[in-house]
Coordinates of C-alpha atoms in Angstrom, one line a residue:
X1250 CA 0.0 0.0 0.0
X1251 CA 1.1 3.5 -0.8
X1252 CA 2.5 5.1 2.0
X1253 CA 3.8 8.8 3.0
X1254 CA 7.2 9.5 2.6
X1255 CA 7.6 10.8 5.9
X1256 CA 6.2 7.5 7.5
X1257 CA 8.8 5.6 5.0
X1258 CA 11.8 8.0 5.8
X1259 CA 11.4 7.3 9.6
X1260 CA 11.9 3.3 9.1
X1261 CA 15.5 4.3 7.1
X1262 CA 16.3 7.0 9.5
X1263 CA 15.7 8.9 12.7
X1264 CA 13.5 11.8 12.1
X1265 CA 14.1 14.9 13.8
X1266 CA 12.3 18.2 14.7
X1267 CA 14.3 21.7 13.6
X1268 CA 12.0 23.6 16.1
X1269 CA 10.9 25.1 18.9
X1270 CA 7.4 25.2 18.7
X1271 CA 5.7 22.2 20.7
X1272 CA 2.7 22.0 19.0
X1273 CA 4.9 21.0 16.0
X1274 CA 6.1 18.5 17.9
X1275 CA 3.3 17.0 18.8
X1276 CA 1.8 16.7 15.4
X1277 CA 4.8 14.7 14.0
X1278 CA 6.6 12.7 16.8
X1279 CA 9.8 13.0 16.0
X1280 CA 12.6 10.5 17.6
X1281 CA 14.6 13.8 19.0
X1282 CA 14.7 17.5 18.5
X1283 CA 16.7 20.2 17.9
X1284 CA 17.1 23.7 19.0
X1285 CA 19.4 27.0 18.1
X1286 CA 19.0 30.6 19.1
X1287 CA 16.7 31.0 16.3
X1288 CA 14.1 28.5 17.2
X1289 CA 14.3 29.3 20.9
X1290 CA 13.5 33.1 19.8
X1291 CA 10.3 32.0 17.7
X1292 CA 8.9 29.9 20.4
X1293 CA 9.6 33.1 23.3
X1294 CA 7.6 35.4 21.0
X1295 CA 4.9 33.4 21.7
X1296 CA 2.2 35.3 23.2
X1297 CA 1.3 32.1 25.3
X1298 CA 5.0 32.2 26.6
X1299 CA 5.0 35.8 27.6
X1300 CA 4.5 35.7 31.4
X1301 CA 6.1 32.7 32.0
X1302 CA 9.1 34.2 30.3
X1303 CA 8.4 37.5 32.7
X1304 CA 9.2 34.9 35.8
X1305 CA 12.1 33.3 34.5
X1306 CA 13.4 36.9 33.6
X1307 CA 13.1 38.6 36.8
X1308 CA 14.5 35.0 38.7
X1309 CA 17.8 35.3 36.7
X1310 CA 20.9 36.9 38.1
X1311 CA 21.8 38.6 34.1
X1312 CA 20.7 38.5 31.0
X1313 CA 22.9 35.3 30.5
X1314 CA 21.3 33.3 33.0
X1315 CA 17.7 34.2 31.6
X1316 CA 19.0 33.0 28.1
X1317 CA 20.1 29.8 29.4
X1318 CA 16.6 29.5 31.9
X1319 CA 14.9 30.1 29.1
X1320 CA 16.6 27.9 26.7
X1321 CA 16.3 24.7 29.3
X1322 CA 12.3 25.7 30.1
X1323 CA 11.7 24.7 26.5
X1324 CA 14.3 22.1 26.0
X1325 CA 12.8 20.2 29.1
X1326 CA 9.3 20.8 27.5
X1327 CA 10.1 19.3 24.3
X1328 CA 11.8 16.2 26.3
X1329 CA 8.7 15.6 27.8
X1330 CA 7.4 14.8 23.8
X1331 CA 10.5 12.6 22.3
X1332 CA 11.8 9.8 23.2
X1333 CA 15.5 10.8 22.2
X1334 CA 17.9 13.7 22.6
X1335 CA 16.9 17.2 22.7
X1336 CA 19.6 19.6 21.6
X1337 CA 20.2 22.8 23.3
X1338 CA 22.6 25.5 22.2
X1339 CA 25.5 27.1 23.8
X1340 CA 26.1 30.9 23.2
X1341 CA 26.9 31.5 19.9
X1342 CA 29.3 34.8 21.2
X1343 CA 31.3 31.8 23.2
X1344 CA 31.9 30.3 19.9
X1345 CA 35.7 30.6 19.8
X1346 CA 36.3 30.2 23.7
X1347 CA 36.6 26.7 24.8
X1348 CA 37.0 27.2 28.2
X1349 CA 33.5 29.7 28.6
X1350 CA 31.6 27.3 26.3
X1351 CA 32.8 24.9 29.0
X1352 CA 31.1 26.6 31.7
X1353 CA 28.0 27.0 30.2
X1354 CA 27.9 23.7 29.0
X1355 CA 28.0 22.6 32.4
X1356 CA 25.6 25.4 33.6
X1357 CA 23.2 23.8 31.0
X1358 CA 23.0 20.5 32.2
X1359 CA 23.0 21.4 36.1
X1360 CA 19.6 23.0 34.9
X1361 CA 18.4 20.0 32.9
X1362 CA 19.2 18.1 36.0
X1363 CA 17.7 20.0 38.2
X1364 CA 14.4 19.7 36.4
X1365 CA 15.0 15.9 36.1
X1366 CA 16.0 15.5 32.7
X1367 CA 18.9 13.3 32.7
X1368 CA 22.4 14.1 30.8
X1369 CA 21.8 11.2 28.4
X1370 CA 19.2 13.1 27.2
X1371 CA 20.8 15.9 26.1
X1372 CA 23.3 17.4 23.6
X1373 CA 25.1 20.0 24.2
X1374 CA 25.1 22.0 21.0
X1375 CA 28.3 24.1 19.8
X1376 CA 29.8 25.9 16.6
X1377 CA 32.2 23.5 14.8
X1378 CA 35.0 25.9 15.2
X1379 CA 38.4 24.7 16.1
X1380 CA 37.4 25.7 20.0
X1381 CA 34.0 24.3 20.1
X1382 CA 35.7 21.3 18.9
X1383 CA 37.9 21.2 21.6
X1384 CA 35.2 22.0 24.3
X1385 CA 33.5 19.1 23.0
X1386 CA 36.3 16.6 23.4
X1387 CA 37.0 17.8 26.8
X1388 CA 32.7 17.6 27.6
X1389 CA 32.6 14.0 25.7
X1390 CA 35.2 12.5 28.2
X1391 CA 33.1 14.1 30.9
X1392 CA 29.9 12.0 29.9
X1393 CA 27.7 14.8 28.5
X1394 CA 27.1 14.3 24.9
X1395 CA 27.4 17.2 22.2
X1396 CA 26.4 17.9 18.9
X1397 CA 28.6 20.0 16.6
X1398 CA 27.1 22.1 14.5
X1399 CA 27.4 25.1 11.5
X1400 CA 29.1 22.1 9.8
X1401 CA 30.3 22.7 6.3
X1402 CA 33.8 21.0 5.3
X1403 CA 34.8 17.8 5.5
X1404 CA 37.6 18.8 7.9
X1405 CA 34.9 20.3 10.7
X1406 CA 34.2 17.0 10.0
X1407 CA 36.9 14.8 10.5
X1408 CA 38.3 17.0 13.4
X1409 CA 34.9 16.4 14.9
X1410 CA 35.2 12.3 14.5
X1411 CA 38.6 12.4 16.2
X1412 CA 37.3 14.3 19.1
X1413 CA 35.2 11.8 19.5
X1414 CA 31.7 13.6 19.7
X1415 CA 28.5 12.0 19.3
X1416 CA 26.5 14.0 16.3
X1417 CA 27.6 16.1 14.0
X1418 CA 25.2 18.4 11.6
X1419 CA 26.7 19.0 8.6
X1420 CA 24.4 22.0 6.7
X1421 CA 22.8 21.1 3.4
X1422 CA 20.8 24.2 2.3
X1423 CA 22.8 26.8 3.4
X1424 CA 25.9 25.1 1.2
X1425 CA 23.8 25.2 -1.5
X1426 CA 22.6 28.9 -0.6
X1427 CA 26.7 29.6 -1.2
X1428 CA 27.5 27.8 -5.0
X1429 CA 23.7 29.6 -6.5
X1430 CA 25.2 32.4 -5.6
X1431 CA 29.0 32.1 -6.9
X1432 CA 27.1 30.5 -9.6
X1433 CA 23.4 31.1 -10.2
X1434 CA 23.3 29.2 -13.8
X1435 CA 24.7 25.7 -12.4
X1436 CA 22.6 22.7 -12.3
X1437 CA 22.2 21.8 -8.7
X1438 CA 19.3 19.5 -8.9
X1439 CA 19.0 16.2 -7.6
X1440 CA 22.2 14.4 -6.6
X1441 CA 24.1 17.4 -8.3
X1442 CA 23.7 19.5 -4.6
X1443 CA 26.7 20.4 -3.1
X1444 CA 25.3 20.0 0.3
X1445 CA 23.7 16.7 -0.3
X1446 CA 27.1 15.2 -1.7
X1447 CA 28.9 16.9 1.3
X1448 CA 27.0 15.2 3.6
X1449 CA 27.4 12.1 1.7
X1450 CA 31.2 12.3 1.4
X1451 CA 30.9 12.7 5.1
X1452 CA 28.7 9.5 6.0
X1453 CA 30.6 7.3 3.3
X1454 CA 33.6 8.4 5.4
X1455 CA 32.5 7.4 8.7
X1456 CA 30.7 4.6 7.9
X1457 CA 34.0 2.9 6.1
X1458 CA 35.9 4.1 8.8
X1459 CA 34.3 2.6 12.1
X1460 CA 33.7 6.6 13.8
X1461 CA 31.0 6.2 16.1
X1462 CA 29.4 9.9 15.7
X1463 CA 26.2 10.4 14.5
X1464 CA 25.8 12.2 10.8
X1465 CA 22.7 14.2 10.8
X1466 CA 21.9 16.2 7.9
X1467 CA 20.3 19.7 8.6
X1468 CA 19.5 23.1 7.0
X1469 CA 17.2 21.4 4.4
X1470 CA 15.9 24.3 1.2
X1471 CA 13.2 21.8 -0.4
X1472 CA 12.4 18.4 0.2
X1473 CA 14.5 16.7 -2.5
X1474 CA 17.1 17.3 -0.8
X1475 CA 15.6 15.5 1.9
X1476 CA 14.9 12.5 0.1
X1477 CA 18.5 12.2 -1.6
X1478 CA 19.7 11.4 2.0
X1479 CA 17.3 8.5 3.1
X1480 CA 19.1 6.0 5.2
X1481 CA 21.5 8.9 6.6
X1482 CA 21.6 8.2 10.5
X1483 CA 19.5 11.3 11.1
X1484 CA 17.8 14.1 9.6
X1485 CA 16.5 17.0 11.3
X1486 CA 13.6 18.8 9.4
X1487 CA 11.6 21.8 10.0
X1488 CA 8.0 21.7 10.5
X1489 CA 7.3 22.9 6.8
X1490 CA 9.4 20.4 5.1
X1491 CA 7.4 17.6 7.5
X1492 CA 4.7 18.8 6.8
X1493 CA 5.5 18.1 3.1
X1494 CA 6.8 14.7 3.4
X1495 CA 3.3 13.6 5.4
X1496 CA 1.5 14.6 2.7
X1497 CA 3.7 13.2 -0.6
X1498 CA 2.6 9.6 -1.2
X1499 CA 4.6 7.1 -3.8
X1500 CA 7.6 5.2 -3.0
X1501 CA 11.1 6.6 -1.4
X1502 CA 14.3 4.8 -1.6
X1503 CA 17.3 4.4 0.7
X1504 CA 20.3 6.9 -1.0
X1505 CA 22.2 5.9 1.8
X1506 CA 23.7 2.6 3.0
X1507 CA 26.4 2.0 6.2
X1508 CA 29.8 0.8 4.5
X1509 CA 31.8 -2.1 6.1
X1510 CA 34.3 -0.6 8.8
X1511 CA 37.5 -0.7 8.1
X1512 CA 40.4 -1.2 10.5
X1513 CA 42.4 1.9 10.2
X1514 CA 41.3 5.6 10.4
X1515 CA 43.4 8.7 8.5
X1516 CA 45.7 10.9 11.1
X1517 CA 44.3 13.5 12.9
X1518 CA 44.4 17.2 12.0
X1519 CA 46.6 19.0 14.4
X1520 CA 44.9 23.2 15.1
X1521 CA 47.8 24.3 12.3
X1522 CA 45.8 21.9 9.6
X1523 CA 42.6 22.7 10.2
X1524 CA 42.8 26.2 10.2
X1525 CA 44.7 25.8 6.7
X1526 CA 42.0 23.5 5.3
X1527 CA 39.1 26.2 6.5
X1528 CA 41.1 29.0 5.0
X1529 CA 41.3 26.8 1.7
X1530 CA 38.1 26.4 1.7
X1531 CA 35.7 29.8 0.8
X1532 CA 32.6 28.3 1.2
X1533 CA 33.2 26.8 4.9
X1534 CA 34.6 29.6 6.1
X1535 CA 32.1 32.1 5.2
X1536 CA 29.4 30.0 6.0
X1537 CA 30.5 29.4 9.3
X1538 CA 31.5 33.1 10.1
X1539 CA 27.9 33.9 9.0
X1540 CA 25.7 31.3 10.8
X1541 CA 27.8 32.4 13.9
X1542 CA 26.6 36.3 13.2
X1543 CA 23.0 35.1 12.6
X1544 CA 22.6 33.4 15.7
X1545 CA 24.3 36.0 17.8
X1546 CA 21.6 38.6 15.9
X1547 CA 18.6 36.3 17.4
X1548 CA 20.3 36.0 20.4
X1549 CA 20.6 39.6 21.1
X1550 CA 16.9 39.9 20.0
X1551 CA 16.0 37.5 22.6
X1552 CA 18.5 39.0 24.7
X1553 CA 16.6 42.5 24.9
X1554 CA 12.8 41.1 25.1
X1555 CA 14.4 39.2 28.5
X1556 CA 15.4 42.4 29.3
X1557 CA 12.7 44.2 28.9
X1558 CA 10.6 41.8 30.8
X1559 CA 12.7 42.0 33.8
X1560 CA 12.2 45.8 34.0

């Protein structure tokens, strides 16, 4: 019997929620969920939110412990409603500062466990920068699981594998966003989309190499590129794009199938390497740099409707 793609795409691969909003949730029962600065601003402008948000406001000590009260008030919400992981982002402005994204890491999960929402539940959620990277190696050894993320390059990649993390999102549509723009007259349909053959290059690679961490596409523009990456461990989608998927009936196929591990594993990048790879690399670098600016730009909107709130 003809089936939805959505309900086909969830026996290949775990489906994901790119949002905030809980009703969303609800309506598609995703395994796990995922939040940024972005999505937690959307859901505080909710009207519904607005006193609660008041309380946690005037309770913090700063502005900073209202962002992370308010950020773990939803995340423990939406862990209520999925069964897996919920993501929850460190400051993007602590983005190259491994020690700070350290603290708050930890300030994160005391919350979380305060609230009763056990570690294992949550990744901690940082910029794939060569400090993030680092933060996350040190929080991995400590038991509290991260997810790396503003992923473009297959060295953020690989740099993340050897830290050992446990989920990486590599971005699909906003690599695409980048080559339409350096060149507006390609053909990036289909299987020719540079983020859907980075991400790909990126599972091919750790499935024939034995890495552990969890490949999970994000940043999806249309819902082809969605279906090019059935069978990828994990996909996390926006509510739109879901939407789309439980309504599109006909058959989907797995793209993409776990390799045989092999035995040995290329060298790690030293901090020199990687920064040379990044600088090499036009479209990583400016994608990066930009994602960080866009979530700092949410974050300071969020930042002064806290603030006005506690007045």
């Amino acid at each position: 019997m003809d089936q939805d793609k959505l309900s086909q795409l969830k026996r290949m691969t775990t489906v994901v929620a790119d949002t905030g909003d809980i009703e969303a949730i609800r309506r598609f029962s995703p395994t796990d969920a995922t939040t940024n600065p972005s999505l937690i601003l959307q859901a505080a402008q909710q009207e519904t939110r607005r006193a609660r948000l008041a309380e946690l406001a005037r309770q913090s000590v700063d502005i900073d412990d209202a962002l992370d009260a308010v950020a773990v008030e939803i995340g423990s919400e939406i862990s209520e409603l999925v069964p897996g992981y919920v993501s929850t982002e460190v400051s993007a402005r602590l983005s190259f500062d491994s020690e700070a994204t350290l603290a708050r890491a930890h300030s994160l999960i005391e919350r979380y466990e305060r609230r009763g929402v056990g570690r294992e539940r949550i990744l901690i959620k940082v910029a794939s920068t060569w400090e993030g990277i680092r933060a996350a190696e040190q929080l991995e050894r400590e038991g509290i699981r991260t997810n790396l993320t503003l992923l473009f390059s297959f060295v953020q990649a690989q740099a993340c594998a050897d830290a050992g993390v446990t989920l990486i999102s590599p971005f699909v549509g906003r690599i695409l966003d980048w080559h339409k723009a350096a060149t507006p007259d390609a053909d990036f349909s289909g299987d020719n989309d540079p983020g859907v053959r980075s991400v790909k290059a990126i599972y091919e690679h750790y499935k024939g190499h034995g890495y552990k961490t969890i490949v999970m596409g994000a940043s999806f523009r249309n819902r082809a590129e969605i279906e090019s990456l059935a069978g990828c461990d994990r996909l996390t989608i926006s509510p739109k794009l879901l939407e789309e998927l439980a309504a599109e009936r006909g058959p989907l196929s797995r793209r993409l199938t776990p390799l045989d591990a092999e035995t040995s594993a290329p060298e790690p990048h030293d901090e020199a390497e990687f920064r040379w790879a990044m600088n090499e690399d036009a479209m990583a670098t400016e994608k990066l740099a930009e994602g960080i600016r866009k979530f700092m730009d949410d974050q300071r909107k969020l930042e002064k409707l806290l603030g006005e709130l506690r007045c």
